[in-house]
PDB file of C-alpha atoms in Angstrom:
ATOM      1  CA  MET A  11     -12.277   6.839  -6.032  1.00  0.00           C
ATOM      2  CA  LEU A  12      -8.884   6.789  -6.718  1.00  0.00           C
ATOM      3  CA  ASN A  13      -6.214   4.770  -4.312  1.00  0.00           C
ATOM      4  CA  PRO A  14      -2.501   4.942  -3.958  1.00  0.00           C
ATOM      5  CA  SER A  15      -0.666   1.641  -5.204  1.00  0.00           C
ATOM      6  CA  VAL A  16       2.801   0.684  -4.011  1.00  0.00           C
ATOM      7  CA  ARG A  17       5.118  -1.939  -4.613  1.00  0.00           C
ATOM      8  CA  PHE A  18       4.299  -4.787  -2.703  1.00  0.00           C
ATOM      9  CA  SER A  19       7.035  -5.335  -0.278  1.00  0.00           C
ATOM     10  CA  PRO A  20       7.787  -6.425   3.385  1.00  0.00           C
ATOM     11  CA  SER A  21       9.131  -3.157   4.041  1.00  0.00           C
ATOM     12  CA  ASN A  22       6.436  -1.329   2.654  1.00  0.00           C
ATOM     13  CA  VAL A  23       3.861  -3.589   4.159  1.00  0.00           C
ATOM     14  CA  ALA A  24       5.529  -2.908   7.882  1.00  0.00           C
ATOM     15  CA  THR A  25       5.953   0.736   7.299  1.00  0.00           C
ATOM     16  CA  PHE A  26       2.028   0.928   6.377  1.00  0.00           C
ATOM     17  CA  LYS A  27       1.657  -1.001   9.665  1.00  0.00           C
ATOM     18  CA  LYS A  28       3.618   1.637  11.503  1.00  0.00           C
ATOM     19  CA  ALA A  29       1.620   4.160  10.112  1.00  0.00           C
ATOM     20  CA  LEU A  30      -1.387   2.809  11.251  1.00  0.00           C
ATOM     21  CA  ARG A  31      -0.305   1.889  14.695  1.00  0.00           C
ATOM     22  CA  GLY A  32       0.891   5.444  15.086  1.00  0.00           C
ATOM     23  CA  GLN A  33      -2.616   6.586  14.140  1.00  0.00           C
ATOM     24  CA  TYR A  34      -4.761   3.969  16.194  1.00  0.00           C
ATOM     25  CA  PRO A  35      -2.721   2.581  18.689  1.00  0.00           C
ATOM     26  CA  ASN A  36      -5.858   0.600  20.471  1.00  0.00           C
ATOM     27  CA  ILE A  37      -6.055  -1.680  17.516  1.00  0.00           C
ATOM     28  CA  LYS A  38      -4.062  -5.243  18.176  1.00  0.00           C
ATOM     29  CA  SER A  39      -1.124  -5.997  15.896  1.00  0.00           C
ATOM     30  CA  SER A  40      -2.846  -9.059  14.670  1.00  0.00           C
ATOM     31  CA  HIS A  41      -5.784  -7.255  13.690  1.00  0.00           C
ATOM     32  CA  LEU A  42      -3.794  -4.618  11.989  1.00  0.00           C
ATOM     33  CA  ASP A  43      -2.370  -7.506   9.580  1.00  0.00           C
ATOM     34  CA  GLU A  44      -5.620  -8.799   8.844  1.00  0.00           C
ATOM     35  CA  ALA A  45      -6.754  -5.395   7.740  1.00  0.00           C
ATOM     36  CA  ILE A  46      -3.550  -4.808   5.931  1.00  0.00           C
ATOM     37  CA  ALA A  47      -4.330  -7.830   3.927  1.00  0.00           C
ATOM     38  CA  ALA A  48      -7.910  -7.026   3.530  1.00  0.00           C
ATOM     39  CA  SER A  49      -6.712  -3.931   2.221  1.00  0.00           C
ATOM     40  CA  PHE A  50      -4.553  -5.315  -0.870  1.00  0.00           C
ATOM     41  CA  GLY A  51      -7.313  -7.822  -1.630  1.00  0.00           C
ATOM     42  CA  PHE A  52      -6.369 -10.964   0.103  1.00  0.00           C
ATOM     43  CA  LYS A  53      -8.977 -12.616   2.294  1.00  0.00           C
ATOM     44  CA  SER A  54      -6.640 -12.917   5.317  1.00  0.00           C
ATOM     45  CA  TYR A  55      -2.993 -12.361   6.503  1.00  0.00           C
ATOM     46  CA  ALA A  56      -2.397 -16.228   6.229  1.00  0.00           C
ATOM     47  CA  ALA A  57      -3.228 -15.952   2.601  1.00  0.00           C
ATOM     48  CA  MET A  58      -0.983 -12.614   2.196  1.00  0.00           C
ATOM     49  CA  ARG A  59       2.062 -13.960   3.749  1.00  0.00           C
ATOM     50  CA  PRO A  60       3.513 -16.483   1.580  1.00  0.00           C
ATOM     51  CA  VAL A  61       3.023 -14.371  -1.605  1.00  0.00           C
ATOM     52  CA  LEU A  62       4.887 -11.503   0.204  1.00  0.00           C
ATOM     53  CA  TYR A  63       7.705 -13.249   1.007  1.00  0.00           C
ATOM     54  CA  GLN A  64       8.144 -15.411  -2.042  1.00  0.00           C
ATOM     55  CA  LEU A  65       8.428 -12.412  -4.443  1.00  0.00           C
ATOM     56  CA  GLY A  66      12.247 -11.527  -3.491  1.00  0.00           C
ATOM     57  CA  ALA A  67      13.838  -8.118  -3.565  1.00  0.00           C
ATOM     58  CA  TYR A  68      13.523  -7.470  -7.164  1.00  0.00           C
ATOM     59  CA  ALA A  69      10.031  -8.039  -7.610  1.00  0.00           C
ATOM     60  CA  ARG A  70       7.794  -5.446  -9.133  1.00  0.00           C
ATOM     61  CA  LEU A  71       4.556  -6.591  -7.763  1.00  0.00           C
ATOM     62  CA  ILE A  72       2.235  -3.377  -7.403  1.00  0.00           C
ATOM     63  CA  VAL A  73      -0.943  -3.416  -5.513  1.00  0.00           C
ATOM     64  CA  VAL A  74      -4.011  -0.992  -4.799  1.00  0.00           C
ATOM     65  CA  VAL A  75      -4.163  -0.119  -0.881  1.00  0.00           C
ATOM     66  CA  ASP A  76      -8.013   0.357  -0.604  1.00  0.00           C
ATOM     67  CA  HIS A  77      -8.810   1.893   2.640  1.00  0.00           C
ATOM     68  CA  LEU A  78     -12.520   1.024   2.273  1.00  0.00           C
ATOM     69  CA  LEU A  79     -11.601  -2.674   2.408  1.00  0.00           C
ATOM     70  CA  LEU A  80      -9.154  -1.628   5.549  1.00  0.00           C
ATOM     71  CA  LEU A  81     -11.718  -0.277   7.592  1.00  0.00           C
ATOM     72  CA  LEU A  82     -14.590  -3.311   6.834  1.00  0.00           C
ATOM     73  CA  ARG A  83     -12.007  -5.632   8.038  1.00  0.00           C
ATOM     74  CA  LEU A  84     -11.471  -3.654  10.937  1.00  0.00           C
ATOM     75  CA  GLU A  85     -15.462  -3.152  11.525  1.00  0.00           C
ATOM     76  CA  GLU A  86     -15.317  -6.794  11.436  1.00  0.00           C
ATOM     77  CA  LEU A  87     -12.740  -7.499  13.918  1.00  0.00           C
ATOM     78  CA  GLY A  88     -14.584  -4.720  16.311  1.00  0.00           C
ATOM     79  CA  TYR A  89     -13.453  -1.773  15.613  1.00  0.00           C
ATOM     80  CA  SER A  90     -16.035   0.745  14.849  1.00  0.00           C
ATOM     81  CA  GLY A  91     -15.929   4.730  14.926  1.00  0.00           C
ATOM     82  CA  ILE A  92     -12.891   5.033  12.504  1.00  0.00           C
ATOM     83  CA  SER A  93     -13.662   8.020  10.026  1.00  0.00           C
ATOM     84  CA  PRO A  94     -13.276   6.690   6.388  1.00  0.00           C
ATOM     85  CA  GLU A  95     -11.777  10.149   5.247  1.00  0.00           C
ATOM     86  CA  SER A  96      -9.336  10.313   7.935  1.00  0.00           C
ATOM     87  CA  LEU A  97      -8.223   6.506   7.022  1.00  0.00           C
ATOM     88  CA  ARG A  98      -7.946   7.370   3.294  1.00  0.00           C
ATOM     89  CA  ARG A  99      -5.687  10.508   4.522  1.00  0.00           C
ATOM     90  CA  LEU A 100      -3.434   8.143   6.402  1.00  0.00           C
ATOM     91  CA  VAL A 101      -3.290   5.920   3.397  1.00  0.00           C
ATOM     92  CA  TRP A 102      -2.208   8.800   1.229  1.00  0.00           C
ATOM     93  CA  SER A 103       0.093  10.266   3.480  1.00  0.00           C
ATOM     94  CA  VAL A 104       2.266   7.379   4.111  1.00  0.00           C
ATOM     95  CA  GLU A 105       6.185   7.480   3.015  1.00  0.00           C
ATOM     96  CA  PHE A 106       6.783   3.966   1.496  1.00  0.00           C
ATOM     97  CA  PRO A 107      10.340   3.155   1.467  1.00  0.00           C
ATOM     98  CA  HIS A 108      10.367   1.033  -1.720  1.00  0.00           C
ATOM     99  CA  ASP A 109       9.299   3.452  -4.917  1.00  0.00           C
ATOM    100  CA  ARG A 110       6.873   1.831  -6.983  1.00  0.00           C
ATOM    101  CA  TYR A 111       9.822   1.986  -9.769  1.00  0.00           C
ATOM    102  CA  ASP A 112      13.307   1.689  -9.529  1.00  0.00           C
ATOM    103  CA  ASP A 113      15.349   4.365 -10.656  1.00  0.00           C
ATOM    104  CA  ASP A 114      16.049   3.165 -14.028  1.00  0.00           C
ATOM    105  CA  VAL A 115      12.229   2.185 -14.682  1.00  0.00           C
ATOM    106  CA  GLY A 116      11.333   5.468 -13.642  1.00  0.00           C
ATOM    107  CA  GLN A 117      13.351   7.156 -15.516  1.00  0.00           C
ATOM    108  CA  MET A 118      12.290   4.906 -18.640  1.00  0.00           C
ATOM    109  CA  ILE A 119       8.605   5.923 -17.770  1.00  0.00           C
ATOM    110  CA  ARG A 120       9.338   9.486 -17.293  1.00  0.00           C
ATOM    111  CA  MET A 121      11.073   9.714 -20.952  1.00  0.00           C
ATOM    112  CA  ARG A 122       8.244   7.939 -22.609  1.00  0.00           C
ATOM    113  CA  ARG A 123       5.616  10.076 -21.066  1.00  0.00           C
ATOM    114  CA  ARG A 124       7.589  13.206 -22.187  1.00  0.00           C
ATOM    115  CA  PRO A 125       5.693  14.956 -24.915  1.00  0.00           C
ATOM    116  CA  THR A 126       7.773  15.751 -28.122  1.00  0.00           C
ATOM    117  CA  ALA A 127       8.550  19.462 -28.399  1.00  0.00           C
ATOM    118  CA  ALA A 128       7.182  21.780 -30.979  1.00  0.00           C
ATOM    119  CA  ASN A 129      10.124  22.588 -32.423  1.00  0.00           C
ATOM    120  CA  ALA A 130      11.607  19.112 -32.838  1.00  0.00           C
ATOM    121  CA  ASP A 131      12.565  17.559 -36.256  1.00  0.00           C
TER     122      ASP A 131
END
């Protein structure tokens, strides 16, 4: 199963949390922090936080958002009955403010992936 990958930045984490809070308002804020950290592969929010704030604004660390890890952590914290499919759809629908690549890097990647024209010399 494919999972979205996003730039690991404070604003993307905050946007992800805001989307989750909108969909699941009954979940405590600190429990969402723990579940988000788990979805990125961290054991806890306390383990994720120093990494998140040491990166700086220009780092390009890309993380995969695994909705099943998020779901498992929420179930460990006592939130059952959340549909994996609706959580997956939510994760894919979040509009993150920091794109995966900056404009210049994105342009270079698109140029490298562009196939050579058949009539090119």
